[in-house]
Amino acid sequence: MEKLIVYTDGGCSGNPGPGGWGCVIVDGADETRLSGGLAHTTNNQMELTAAIKALETICLNDKWNKRHVEVFSDSQYVKNGITSWIKKWKVNGWMTANRKPVLNRELWIALDNAYNKLDVEWNWVKGHAGVKYNEICDQLCKMEMGKF
């Protein structure tokens, strides 16, 4: 069974400000593009939302939800948060190492819930470096930001 490839991106104009997220799910030759946005948000919230929407979509698709998923994000925040930091946050009652509440807790919980239902491998990709699907995700973000 072929793996799924997922690219995600999020951004906003101003931080906070109007924001957008985009993701592309690549299944062989087929591409599924998803996007959305909010009038008032942060860059990190949009980065998280892109990953959440991609994984939740895969969870709901019987053709996809048993396959290995490779996620590519240009956000170290998302990649490191879900693969490393979240373990300590949970143990510490959703507090950071500095004893402050974890920002975007609800989004982290949603991402963790979807992530734990799938076989996911996380990868970081340099943003704005000509990577085809990362560039498409960036265009989706900008399109959504333009709606506000």
PDB file of C-alpha atoms in Angstrom:
ATOM      1  CA  MET A   1       0.000   0.000   0.000  1.00  0.00           C
ATOM      2  CA  GLU A   2       1.448   3.337  -1.073  1.00  0.00           C
ATOM      3  CA  LYS A   3       2.067   5.999   1.544  1.00  0.00           C
ATOM      4  CA  LEU A   4       0.244   9.315   1.596  1.00  0.00           C
ATOM      5  CA  ILE A   5       2.246  12.512   1.321  1.00  0.00           C
ATOM      6  CA  VAL A   6       0.901  15.605   3.082  1.00  0.00           C
ATOM      7  CA  TYR A   7       2.128  19.185   2.953  1.00  0.00           C
ATOM      8  CA  THR A   8       0.777  21.811   5.332  1.00  0.00           C
ATOM      9  CA  ASP A   9       1.247  25.535   5.815  1.00  0.00           C
ATOM     10  CA  GLY A  10      -0.330  28.367   7.716  1.00  0.00           C
ATOM     11  CA  GLY A  11       0.243  32.059   8.000  1.00  0.00           C
ATOM     12  CA  CYS A  12      -1.250  35.398   8.781  1.00  0.00           C
ATOM     13  CA  SER A  13      -0.934  39.026   7.839  1.00  0.00           C
ATOM     14  CA  GLY A  14       0.159  40.608  11.061  1.00  0.00           C
ATOM     15  CA  ASN A  15       0.492  38.373  14.065  1.00  0.00           C
ATOM     16  CA  PRO A  16      -2.288  38.344  15.130  1.00  0.00           C
ATOM     17  CA  GLY A  17      -4.262  39.288  12.067  1.00  0.00           C
ATOM     18  CA  PRO A  18      -6.200  37.729   9.206  1.00  0.00           C
ATOM     19  CA  GLY A  19      -4.862  34.261   8.549  1.00  0.00           C
ATOM     20  CA  GLY A  20      -5.086  31.278   6.292  1.00  0.00           C
ATOM     21  CA  TRP A  21      -4.082  27.656   6.226  1.00  0.00           C
ATOM     22  CA  GLY A  22      -3.633  25.196   3.397  1.00  0.00           C
ATOM     23  CA  CYS A  23      -2.761  21.567   2.936  1.00  0.00           C
ATOM     24  CA  VAL A  24      -2.307  19.135   0.086  1.00  0.00           C
ATOM     25  CA  ILE A  25      -2.841  15.388   0.467  1.00  0.00           C
ATOM     26  CA  VAL A  26      -1.030  13.495  -2.289  1.00  0.00           C
ATOM     27  CA  ASP A  27      -2.275   9.981  -3.056  1.00  0.00           C
ATOM     28  CA  GLY A  28      -0.220   8.770  -5.996  1.00  0.00           C
ATOM     29  CA  ALA A  29      -1.224  11.020  -8.898  1.00  0.00           C
ATOM     30  CA  ASP A  30      -4.245  12.444  -7.043  1.00  0.00           C
ATOM     31  CA  GLU A  31      -4.094  15.665  -5.034  1.00  0.00           C
ATOM     32  CA  THR A  32      -6.629  16.863  -2.482  1.00  0.00           C
ATOM     33  CA  ARG A  33      -6.296  20.542  -1.577  1.00  0.00           C
ATOM     34  CA  LEU A  34      -7.919  21.983   1.519  1.00  0.00           C
ATOM     35  CA  SER A  35      -7.817  25.502   2.899  1.00  0.00           C
ATOM     36  CA  GLY A  36      -9.531  27.899   5.252  1.00  0.00           C
ATOM     37  CA  GLY A  37      -8.907  30.922   7.374  1.00  0.00           C
ATOM     38  CA  LEU A  38      -9.914  33.223  10.178  1.00  0.00           C
ATOM     39  CA  ALA A  39     -10.274  36.987  10.358  1.00  0.00           C
ATOM     40  CA  HIS A  40      -8.245  37.216  13.580  1.00  0.00           C
ATOM     41  CA  THR A  41      -5.657  34.551  14.358  1.00  0.00           C
ATOM     42  CA  THR A  42      -1.940  33.862  14.729  1.00  0.00           C
ATOM     43  CA  ASN A  43       0.606  32.234  12.479  1.00  0.00           C
ATOM     44  CA  ASN A  44       1.030  29.303  14.875  1.00  0.00           C
ATOM     45  CA  GLN A  45      -2.729  28.737  15.080  1.00  0.00           C
ATOM     46  CA  MET A  46      -2.922  28.540  11.297  1.00  0.00           C
ATOM     47  CA  GLU A  47       0.096  26.197  11.085  1.00  0.00           C
ATOM     48  CA  LEU A  48      -1.568  23.890  13.618  1.00  0.00           C
ATOM     49  CA  THR A  49      -4.951  24.099  11.910  1.00  0.00           C
ATOM     50  CA  ALA A  50      -3.461  23.061   8.563  1.00  0.00           C
ATOM     51  CA  ALA A  51      -1.982  19.921  10.127  1.00  0.00           C
ATOM     52  CA  ILE A  52      -5.183  19.167  12.050  1.00  0.00           C
ATOM     53  CA  LYS A  53      -7.410  19.510   8.984  1.00  0.00           C
ATOM     54  CA  ALA A  54      -5.136  17.288   6.901  1.00  0.00           C
ATOM     55  CA  LEU A  55      -4.971  14.507   9.503  1.00  0.00           C
ATOM     56  CA  GLU A  56      -8.681  14.714  10.363  1.00  0.00           C
ATOM     57  CA  THR A  57      -9.505  14.391   6.656  1.00  0.00           C
ATOM     58  CA  ILE A  58      -7.301  11.307   6.413  1.00  0.00           C
ATOM     59  CA  CYS A  59      -8.893   9.806   9.547  1.00  0.00           C
ATOM     60  CA  LEU A  60     -12.341  10.100   7.965  1.00  0.00           C
ATOM     61  CA  ASN A  61     -11.317   8.488   4.663  1.00  0.00           C
ATOM     62  CA  ASP A  62     -11.421   4.677   4.729  1.00  0.00           C
ATOM     63  CA  LYS A  63      -9.172   4.581   1.661  1.00  0.00           C
ATOM     64  CA  TRP A  64      -6.461   6.529   3.529  1.00  0.00           C
ATOM     65  CA  ASN A  65      -6.710   5.984   7.275  1.00  0.00           C
ATOM     66  CA  LYS A  66      -4.748   2.709   7.448  1.00  0.00           C
ATOM     67  CA  ARG A  67      -1.827   3.952   5.359  1.00  0.00           C
ATOM     68  CA  HIS A  68       1.511   5.411   6.373  1.00  0.00           C
ATOM     69  CA  VAL A  69       1.372   9.216   6.224  1.00  0.00           C
ATOM     70  CA  GLU A  70       4.404  11.425   5.637  1.00  0.00           C
ATOM     71  CA  VAL A  71       3.706  15.004   6.714  1.00  0.00           C
ATOM     72  CA  PHE A  72       5.897  17.875   5.542  1.00  0.00           C
ATOM     73  CA  SER A  73       5.596  21.172   7.400  1.00  0.00           C
ATOM     74  CA  ASP A  74       7.719  24.293   7.266  1.00  0.00           C
ATOM     75  CA  SER A  75       6.850  24.893  10.924  1.00  0.00           C
ATOM     76  CA  GLN A  76       9.375  23.644  13.479  1.00  0.00           C
ATOM     77  CA  TYR A  77       6.750  24.653  16.067  1.00  0.00           C
ATOM     78  CA  VAL A  78       4.296  22.055  14.722  1.00  0.00           C
ATOM     79  CA  LYS A  79       6.850  19.332  14.029  1.00  0.00           C
ATOM     80  CA  ASN A  80       8.703  19.632  17.335  1.00  0.00           C
ATOM     81  CA  GLY A  81       5.544  20.263  19.310  1.00  0.00           C
ATOM     82  CA  ILE A  82       3.747  17.107  18.187  1.00  0.00           C
ATOM     83  CA  THR A  83       6.792  14.795  18.175  1.00  0.00           C
ATOM     84  CA  SER A  84       8.537  15.957  21.325  1.00  0.00           C
ATOM     85  CA  TRP A  85       7.227  18.841  23.436  1.00  0.00           C
ATOM     86  CA  ILE A  86       3.662  17.547  23.793  1.00  0.00           C
ATOM     87  CA  LYS A  87       4.784  14.556  25.858  1.00  0.00           C
ATOM     88  CA  LYS A  88       6.153  16.829  28.596  1.00  0.00           C
ATOM     89  CA  TRP A  89       3.207  19.217  28.345  1.00  0.00           C
ATOM     90  CA  LYS A  90       0.803  16.377  29.107  1.00  0.00           C
ATOM     91  CA  VAL A  91       2.872  15.145  32.051  1.00  0.00           C
ATOM     92  CA  ASN A  92       3.150  18.713  33.369  1.00  0.00           C
ATOM     93  CA  GLY A  93      -0.601  19.398  33.154  1.00  0.00           C
ATOM     94  CA  TRP A  94      -0.289  21.429  29.943  1.00  0.00           C
ATOM     95  CA  MET A  95       2.356  23.725  31.385  1.00  0.00           C
ATOM     96  CA  THR A  96       5.606  24.624  29.632  1.00  0.00           C
ATOM     97  CA  ALA A  97       9.050  24.119  31.124  1.00  0.00           C
ATOM     98  CA  ASN A  98       8.763  27.753  32.283  1.00  0.00           C
ATOM     99  CA  ARG A  99       5.563  26.881  34.202  1.00  0.00           C
ATOM    100  CA  LYS A 100       3.347  28.858  31.842  1.00  0.00           C
ATOM    101  CA  PRO A 101       0.186  27.468  30.210  1.00  0.00           C
ATOM    102  CA  VAL A 102       0.801  25.942  26.783  1.00  0.00           C
ATOM    103  CA  LEU A 103      -0.460  28.289  24.085  1.00  0.00           C
ATOM    104  CA  ASN A 104      -3.021  26.866  21.649  1.00  0.00           C
ATOM    105  CA  ARG A 105      -3.771  23.932  23.946  1.00  0.00           C
ATOM    106  CA  GLU A 106      -7.087  23.103  22.248  1.00  0.00           C
ATOM    107  CA  LEU A 107      -5.377  22.918  18.866  1.00  0.00           C
ATOM    108  CA  TRP A 108      -2.576  20.735  20.231  1.00  0.00           C
ATOM    109  CA  ILE A 109      -5.159  18.368  21.715  1.00  0.00           C
ATOM    110  CA  ALA A 110      -7.002  18.167  18.379  1.00  0.00           C
ATOM    111  CA  LEU A 111      -3.747  17.511  16.512  1.00  0.00           C
ATOM    112  CA  ASP A 112      -2.682  14.875  19.032  1.00  0.00           C
ATOM    113  CA  ASN A 113      -6.052  13.108  18.766  1.00  0.00           C
ATOM    114  CA  ALA A 114      -5.818  12.846  14.981  1.00  0.00           C
ATOM    115  CA  TYR A 115      -2.101  11.996  15.053  1.00  0.00           C
ATOM    116  CA  ASN A 116      -2.655   9.099  17.456  1.00  0.00           C
ATOM    117  CA  LYS A 117      -5.214   7.489  15.123  1.00  0.00           C
ATOM    118  CA  LEU A 118      -2.742   7.298  12.244  1.00  0.00           C
ATOM    119  CA  ASP A 119       0.738   6.080  11.307  1.00  0.00           C
ATOM    120  CA  VAL A 120       2.413   9.479  10.833  1.00  0.00           C
ATOM    121  CA  GLU A 121       5.992  10.477  10.127  1.00  0.00           C
ATOM    122  CA  TRP A 122       6.770  14.193  10.535  1.00  0.00           C
ATOM    123  CA  ASN A 123       9.287  16.054   8.378  1.00  0.00           C
ATOM    124  CA  TRP A 124      10.425  19.653   8.266  1.00  0.00           C
ATOM    125  CA  VAL A 125      10.755  21.380   4.894  1.00  0.00           C
ATOM    126  CA  LYS A 126      12.276  24.794   4.308  1.00  0.00           C
ATOM    127  CA  GLY A 127       9.565  27.303   3.449  1.00  0.00           C
ATOM    128  CA  HIS A 128       9.737  29.537   0.387  1.00  0.00           C
ATOM    129  CA  ALA A 129      12.432  27.324  -1.131  1.00  0.00           C
ATOM    130  CA  GLY A 130      10.663  26.211  -4.314  1.00  0.00           C
ATOM    131  CA  VAL A 131       9.281  22.930  -2.918  1.00  0.00           C
ATOM    132  CA  LYS A 132       6.224  22.370  -5.144  1.00  0.00           C
ATOM    133  CA  TYR A 133       3.601  21.381  -2.599  1.00  0.00           C
ATOM    134  CA  ASN A 134       4.880  23.728   0.098  1.00  0.00           C
ATOM    135  CA  GLU A 135       4.518  26.563  -2.415  1.00  0.00           C
ATOM    136  CA  ILE A 136       0.977  25.412  -3.267  1.00  0.00           C
ATOM    137  CA  CYS A 137       0.101  25.417   0.452  1.00  0.00           C
ATOM    138  CA  ASP A 138       1.531  28.919   0.778  1.00  0.00           C
ATOM    139  CA  GLN A 139      -0.632  30.069  -2.162  1.00  0.00           C
ATOM    140  CA  LEU A 140      -3.702  28.522  -0.502  1.00  0.00           C
ATOM    141  CA  CYS A 141      -2.890  30.442   2.713  1.00  0.00           C
ATOM    142  CA  LYS A 142      -2.546  33.726   0.866  1.00  0.00           C
ATOM    143  CA  MET A 143      -5.782  33.115  -1.019  1.00  0.00           C
ATOM    144  CA  GLU A 144      -7.617  32.570   2.278  1.00  0.00           C
ATOM    145  CA  MET A 145      -6.012  35.630   3.899  1.00  0.00           C
ATOM    146  CA  GLY A 146      -7.207  37.677   0.967  1.00  0.00           C
ATOM    147  CA  LYS A 147     -10.820  36.926   1.908  1.00  0.00           C
ATOM    148  CA  PHE A 148     -10.595  39.134   5.017  1.00  0.00           C
TER     149      PHE A 148
END
